Amino acid sequence: MSTAESVEDWRNDASRDLVRSAGDRYEMLTRGEGAYVWDENGKRYLDFLAGIAVVSLGHAHPVFVDAVATQAATLAHVSNYFATPPQLALAARLKRLAGTGPDGRVYFGNSGAEANEAAFKLARLHGLAGDGKPGRPRILALTGAFHGRTMGTLALTGKPAMQEPFEPMVPGVEFIDSTVEALEAAMDDRVAALFVEPIKGEAGVLELPEGYLQAAREITARHGALLIVDEIQTGAARTGAWFAFQHAGITPDAITVAKGIGNGFPIGALITFGAASELFYPGTHGSTFGGNALATAVAGAVLEEVERAGLVEAATTRGVQVRDAVDAIGSGLVEGTRGMGLLIGVALRHPLAGAVVAAAQEHGLIINAANESTIRLAPPLTIGDVEIDEFQDKFGRALHTVESAMLLDHTPTEAPA
Ligand SMILES: *Cc1c(COP(=O)(O)O)cnc(C)c1O
């Protein structure tokens, strides 16, 4: 079959057979290794998105491959009526990395949304009236933050356009601006929980104001509300700490993790701290697949390798290098960079992120448009000098392609701060 025919085939198959909620697929990818993937025609791409901050170790990493194969050949799945060694090992590892101390607990699901659904139920349990205490029907979440696509997590997601087709929403959630003043104004003793995305990834890699998490910890504690930090995109070393909340030196009541902990094997988790660990009681939540031996063995091996290879520190140093590389391109289209570690937003001066992503793909580089004027970069944590040099070259050429096409003013601008 000729290449042209096969391209036709897969595009037709995709548009006929796949649900239309995602747009047209860009390319058909067939293989990956390290920071690279290949399409069906053998074209190589440098993957600076890593499946949206998922493939922490890079594609087909031997530790990942071995963990999948070994555990699949040993014991993949039993019901949650039973414990398995990899499940208990991963729970203990996550507690240690999150710093819960002995009284932390871990709930396993299969995705970020499932982790956040569990967190939503945790907030409801905390909000129950009883023992003479009044109830807490209110839940606070931040405008623009993303927490998932299921009905519970969509209700927590501060993006009205995403919610509208699916109204009515699960009730009780109120959205506030990401300022300490807005939190102070909204908070009272009827709030069960505040949900926070420490860096708003889907919104364009937007950081919280300096000191926000510390203030949020103090304000929620003062009113007896839970502080729940969604670390699904920021966790697993991505920002240069195991979890982004650790940069702020606080102790939350719960965090949720997913994306980067499985290197592509679907898994999510809710990790609770202190008294919040006692809220779930038998019968209140569960999942058939959640925490099975295969998923937990793979995530355990991935996190062990992140630790062994020093990738927490690498996220910081490589992140600086990537941002320097963006600055060094000196493109008039780029306003500056933001983010932490290897979760980076490149702010554009014009709403041309889609065009830049398309041009980058032409040049063999995969990046993402978080919104129309922000490029999101989230490469594997294993990238080195070679990949960063190649990124600079390809990203520079993509920016240049778009600048030329749009006939923009090429006057050099001062280097961003
Ligand atoms: C990706 C993401 C989710 C949802 O995770 P899924 O695995 O897609 O359900 C939730 N919160 C944040 C911050 C995310 O980045």
XYZ file of C-alpha atoms and ligand atoms in Angstrom:
432
model
C 0.000 0.000 0.000
C 1.395 3.401 -0.884
C 2.099 5.948 1.797
C -0.558 8.272 0.420
C -3.189 5.542 0.652
C -2.246 4.614 4.187
C -2.430 8.263 5.289
C -5.896 8.475 3.767
C -6.857 5.245 5.518
C -5.990 6.207 9.032
C -7.484 9.680 8.769
C -10.715 8.216 7.426
C -10.747 5.526 10.096
C -10.154 8.075 12.823
C -12.868 10.432 11.672
C -15.358 7.583 11.249
C -14.602 5.502 14.346
C -13.362 7.795 17.104
C -15.620 9.928 19.255
C -15.625 13.505 17.992
C -14.965 15.144 21.357
C -11.267 15.426 20.451
C -10.323 17.232 17.251
C -8.642 15.643 14.248
C -5.507 13.703 15.155
C -2.316 15.410 13.946
C -0.322 12.359 12.978
C -0.246 8.599 13.376
C 2.566 7.778 15.809
C 3.859 4.247 15.846
C 6.971 4.096 18.016
C 8.885 5.960 20.707
C 12.292 5.883 22.329
C 13.597 8.337 24.906
C 12.478 11.860 23.996
C 11.623 10.833 20.426
C 8.591 9.410 18.647
C 8.188 8.332 15.049
C 5.199 8.537 12.752
C 4.062 5.858 10.324
C 6.248 7.333 7.584
C 9.352 7.084 9.716
C 9.538 10.822 10.428
C 11.137 11.480 13.818
C 9.793 14.033 16.297
C 11.379 15.418 19.438
C 8.613 15.031 22.029
C 8.547 18.116 24.263
C 5.039 17.351 25.479
C 5.591 13.780 26.731
C 1.919 12.860 26.450
C 1.069 15.991 28.479
C 3.570 15.610 31.312
C 3.019 11.856 31.493
C 6.089 10.161 30.039
C 8.519 11.250 32.771
C 11.265 8.770 31.893
C 10.836 9.059 28.134
C 9.357 6.505 25.767
C 10.096 2.785 26.063
C 12.400 3.346 29.039
C 13.899 -0.043 30.004
C 12.773 0.316 33.632
C 9.186 0.880 32.480
C 9.289 -1.909 29.913
C 10.739 -4.347 32.407
C 8.239 -3.432 35.127
C 5.277 -3.954 32.776
C 6.576 -7.270 31.460
C 7.706 -8.686 34.795
C 4.577 -7.789 36.708
C 2.271 -8.876 33.851
C 3.980 -12.267 33.967
C 3.627 -12.437 37.767
C 0.244 -11.038 38.802
C -1.606 -8.277 36.944
C -4.899 -7.945 38.723
C -6.847 -9.283 41.655
C -9.860 -7.654 43.252
C -9.445 -5.086 45.978
C -10.615 -7.781 48.407
C -6.903 -8.642 48.400
C -3.648 -6.771 48.922
C -0.595 -7.183 46.666
C 3.061 -6.376 47.350
C 3.445 -3.667 44.655
C 0.293 -1.886 45.865
C 1.542 -1.651 49.439
C 5.022 -0.684 48.291
C 3.673 2.164 46.140
C 1.408 3.436 48.910
C 4.374 3.540 51.292
C 6.550 5.232 48.657
C 3.941 7.907 47.885
C 3.480 8.615 51.595
C 7.226 9.026 51.980
C 7.636 11.255 48.914
C 4.633 13.404 49.864
C 5.820 13.586 53.473
C 2.562 12.493 55.052
C 4.230 10.775 58.000
C 2.782 7.539 59.373
C -0.861 8.652 59.446
C -1.172 9.356 55.718
C -3.224 7.093 53.451
C -3.426 6.437 49.713
C -6.439 5.709 47.514
C -5.688 4.392 44.017
C -7.724 5.110 40.880
C -6.912 4.917 37.189
C -6.691 8.545 36.097
C -6.426 12.094 37.288
C -10.169 12.569 37.183
C -10.683 9.512 39.383
C -8.179 10.823 41.902
C -10.058 14.141 41.986
C -13.430 12.392 42.231
C -12.091 10.687 45.351
C -10.914 14.073 46.636
C -14.384 15.542 45.991
C -15.949 12.727 48.040
C -13.342 13.325 50.752
C -14.467 16.967 50.876
C -18.116 15.905 51.133
C -17.341 13.509 53.991
C -15.484 16.304 55.767
C -18.509 18.543 55.213
C -21.035 16.139 56.756
C -23.035 17.507 59.656
C -22.962 15.427 62.818
C -21.969 15.208 66.464
C -23.612 18.571 66.995
C -21.439 20.142 64.280
C -23.124 22.106 61.492
C -22.502 20.879 57.973
C -20.145 22.351 55.389
C -21.961 22.388 52.030
C -19.562 24.807 50.299
C -16.508 23.870 48.249
C -14.185 26.554 46.857
C -12.186 26.186 43.644
C -10.142 28.591 41.550
C -11.315 30.303 38.396
C -9.443 28.934 35.383
C -8.155 25.826 37.171
C -8.621 22.426 35.543
C -9.522 19.341 37.558
C -10.959 16.916 34.994
C -13.781 16.013 32.616
C -16.014 13.723 34.671
C -19.134 15.292 36.170
C -17.658 15.779 39.640
C -14.326 17.099 38.453
C -15.976 19.222 35.768
C -17.992 20.852 38.540
C -14.642 21.746 40.158
C -13.175 23.081 36.903
C -13.371 26.864 36.677
C -14.049 27.059 32.949
C -17.698 27.932 32.227
C -17.454 27.057 28.516
C -16.508 23.479 29.407
C -19.333 23.180 31.915
C -22.222 24.752 30.027
C -23.218 21.865 27.707
C -23.372 19.532 30.709
C -25.345 21.550 33.206
C -26.691 21.132 35.791
C -23.373 20.746 37.569
C -22.868 18.783 40.774
C -23.865 21.444 43.310
C -21.870 23.171 46.022
C -18.803 24.433 44.160
C -18.050 28.167 44.081
C -15.261 29.753 42.053
C -12.970 32.446 43.360
C -10.081 34.411 41.903
C -6.596 33.157 42.753
C -5.857 35.896 45.267
C -5.548 35.768 49.038
C -8.107 38.583 49.266
C -10.694 36.568 47.304
C -10.068 33.555 49.515
C -10.401 35.602 52.711
C -13.648 37.089 51.432
C -15.159 33.747 50.423
C -14.046 31.633 53.383
C -16.295 30.804 56.315
C -17.002 27.829 58.587
C -19.405 26.321 56.036
C -16.587 25.596 53.577
C -15.596 21.919 53.428
C -12.563 22.326 51.178
C -10.523 24.561 48.919
C -9.238 22.917 45.725
C -6.051 24.419 44.308
C -4.105 23.694 41.132
C -0.634 24.946 42.150
C 0.341 25.833 38.585
C -2.610 26.040 36.214
C -1.305 23.845 33.436
C -4.288 23.691 31.099
C -4.916 27.418 31.542
C -1.429 28.220 30.231
C 1.081 27.310 32.951
C -0.097 30.110 35.244
C 1.542 30.270 38.647
C -0.293 31.267 41.811
C 0.674 34.574 43.399
C 3.753 34.406 45.649
C 2.725 33.208 49.106
C -0.722 32.018 48.029
C -0.350 28.409 49.196
C 0.997 29.479 52.599
C -1.919 31.895 53.026
C -4.403 29.279 51.788
C -3.033 26.797 54.341
C -3.436 29.295 57.157
C -6.927 30.443 56.122
C -8.353 26.956 55.501
C -6.913 25.692 58.800
C -8.393 28.649 60.668
C -11.861 27.752 59.346
C -11.528 23.981 59.584
C -11.672 23.506 55.799
C -9.520 21.009 53.916
C -6.781 22.246 51.583
C -6.696 19.874 48.605
C -3.887 20.386 46.093
C -4.289 18.946 42.591
C -0.777 17.760 41.719
C -1.877 15.728 38.721
C 0.211 17.781 36.289
C 2.725 19.292 38.710
C 3.545 16.139 40.704
C 6.075 13.344 40.224
C 9.099 15.697 40.107
C 7.857 17.769 37.166
C 8.414 21.152 38.867
C 11.710 20.323 40.546
C 10.170 18.997 43.756
C 8.334 15.725 44.184
C 5.161 17.792 44.465
C 4.723 21.509 43.813
C 3.219 22.211 47.247
C 6.609 21.303 48.731
C 8.141 24.467 47.246
C 5.790 26.387 49.556
C 6.782 24.413 52.655
C 3.177 23.680 53.645
C 1.330 20.519 54.637
C -1.962 20.135 52.758
C -4.798 17.822 53.839
C -4.787 15.927 50.573
C -3.138 15.896 47.162
C -4.062 14.137 43.946
C -1.541 12.671 41.512
C -1.686 10.876 38.169
C -0.036 11.841 34.846
C 3.721 11.537 35.511
C 3.716 8.710 38.047
C 2.942 5.901 35.596
C 5.021 6.950 32.567
C 1.978 6.130 30.442
C 0.495 3.324 32.479
C -2.923 4.662 33.602
C -2.941 5.316 37.344
C -4.056 8.071 39.693
C -4.059 8.464 43.455
C -5.425 10.526 46.312
C -2.939 10.953 49.143
C -4.306 12.169 52.470
C -2.521 13.729 55.413
C -3.350 13.656 59.123
C -7.000 13.669 60.209
C -8.244 13.741 56.593
C -6.929 10.168 56.366
C -9.718 8.994 58.656
C -12.642 10.394 56.611
C -13.234 7.471 54.259
C -14.694 4.452 56.046
C -15.598 1.021 54.655
C -18.056 1.164 51.775
C -17.613 4.859 50.917
C -15.451 4.498 47.798
C -13.758 2.000 45.536
C -12.621 1.030 42.047
C -12.326 -2.324 40.302
C -9.051 -1.575 38.550
C -7.714 1.038 40.969
C -4.382 0.106 42.501
C -4.033 -3.230 40.775
C -0.709 -5.017 40.935
C 0.310 -4.165 37.378
C -0.356 -0.422 37.604
C 1.222 -0.055 41.030
C 4.285 -2.119 40.116
C 4.879 0.112 37.081
C 4.366 3.374 38.985
C 6.594 2.101 41.792
C 9.371 1.298 39.324
C 8.948 4.667 37.560
C 9.184 6.648 40.800
C 12.128 4.571 41.978
C 13.933 5.406 38.733
C 13.038 9.120 39.011
C 14.639 9.031 42.449
C 17.657 6.920 41.454
C 18.435 9.054 38.404
C 18.122 12.343 40.302
C 15.333 13.619 38.067
C 13.816 15.878 40.736
C 16.980 17.982 40.619
C 17.247 17.514 36.847
C 13.792 19.050 36.376
C 15.111 22.270 37.911
C 18.427 22.445 36.062
C 17.061 21.278 32.720
C 14.102 23.609 33.121
C 16.440 26.600 33.431
C 18.338 25.377 30.367
C 15.153 25.047 28.305
C 14.006 28.533 29.287
C 17.446 29.942 28.462
C 17.203 28.190 25.101
C 13.857 29.864 24.418
C 15.305 33.266 25.370
C 18.398 32.657 23.235
C 16.224 32.218 20.139
C 15.457 35.911 20.497
C 12.142 35.655 18.669
C 10.027 38.782 18.501
C 7.000 36.518 18.850
C 8.018 35.378 22.336
C 7.108 37.576 25.269
C 8.757 35.358 27.915
C 8.575 32.092 29.782
C 6.930 31.040 33.026
C 6.391 27.910 35.100
C 8.645 25.759 37.281
C 11.084 23.014 36.472
C 10.094 21.251 33.281
C 6.522 22.557 33.238
C 7.046 25.635 31.110
C 4.744 28.126 29.437
C 6.051 30.226 26.567
C 3.969 33.392 26.319
C 3.508 34.690 22.793
C 2.859 38.320 21.897
C 0.167 37.260 19.429
C -2.552 34.577 19.544
C -0.599 32.277 17.239
C 0.073 29.257 19.445
C -1.809 26.933 17.085
C 0.304 28.054 14.127
C 3.520 27.637 16.128
C 2.523 24.104 17.169
C 1.780 23.186 13.538
C 5.060 24.677 12.305
C 6.971 22.876 15.059
C 5.463 19.580 13.957
C 6.574 20.278 10.409
C 10.076 20.747 11.795
C 9.818 17.537 13.859
C 9.021 18.940 17.304
C 5.946 18.153 19.420
C 4.759 20.962 21.704
C 1.314 22.073 22.830
C -0.857 25.166 22.663
C -2.249 25.492 26.200
C -4.246 28.451 24.917
C -4.087 30.665 21.860
C -1.107 32.652 23.077
C 0.735 30.143 25.279
C 2.908 27.218 24.256
C 3.216 24.500 26.906
C 6.438 22.511 27.189
C 6.573 19.375 29.343
C 9.359 17.167 27.999
C 10.541 13.937 29.606
C 12.555 14.637 32.780
C 15.421 12.680 31.207
C 16.273 15.223 28.486
C 19.918 16.251 28.162
C 22.033 18.792 26.274
C 21.496 17.081 22.924
C 17.703 17.240 23.159
C 17.740 20.814 24.431
C 20.003 21.979 21.566
C 17.725 20.234 19.092
C 14.705 21.817 20.740
C 16.249 25.279 20.442
C 16.954 24.737 16.759
C 13.521 23.325 15.921
C 11.521 25.714 18.080
C 13.507 28.617 16.645
C 12.724 27.498 13.127
C 9.040 27.039 13.959
C 8.826 30.543 15.432
C 10.615 31.918 12.404
C 8.238 30.119 10.040
C 5.248 31.673 11.770
C 6.834 35.115 11.981
C 7.576 35.057 8.271
C 4.143 33.776 7.360
C 2.394 36.378 9.448
C 4.691 39.117 8.169
C 5.242 40.271 11.689
C 7.487 43.095 12.663
C 10.906 41.520 13.093
C 12.285 44.318 15.252
C 14.188 42.530 18.021
C 12.722 43.082 21.458
C 14.586 43.202 24.720
C 15.227 39.841 26.353
C 12.373 38.853 28.672
C 13.000 39.032 32.405
C -4.796 16.208 33.419
C -5.332 16.821 34.674
C -6.471 16.315 35.319
C -7.298 15.190 34.748
O -6.584 14.011 34.623
P -7.146 12.861 33.642
O -6.179 11.733 33.826
O -7.174 13.417 32.265
O -8.506 12.502 34.114
C -6.868 16.907 36.492
N -6.189 17.933 37.024
C -5.089 18.441 36.442
C -4.358 19.568 37.088
C -4.626 17.914 35.240
O -3.561 18.437 34.638
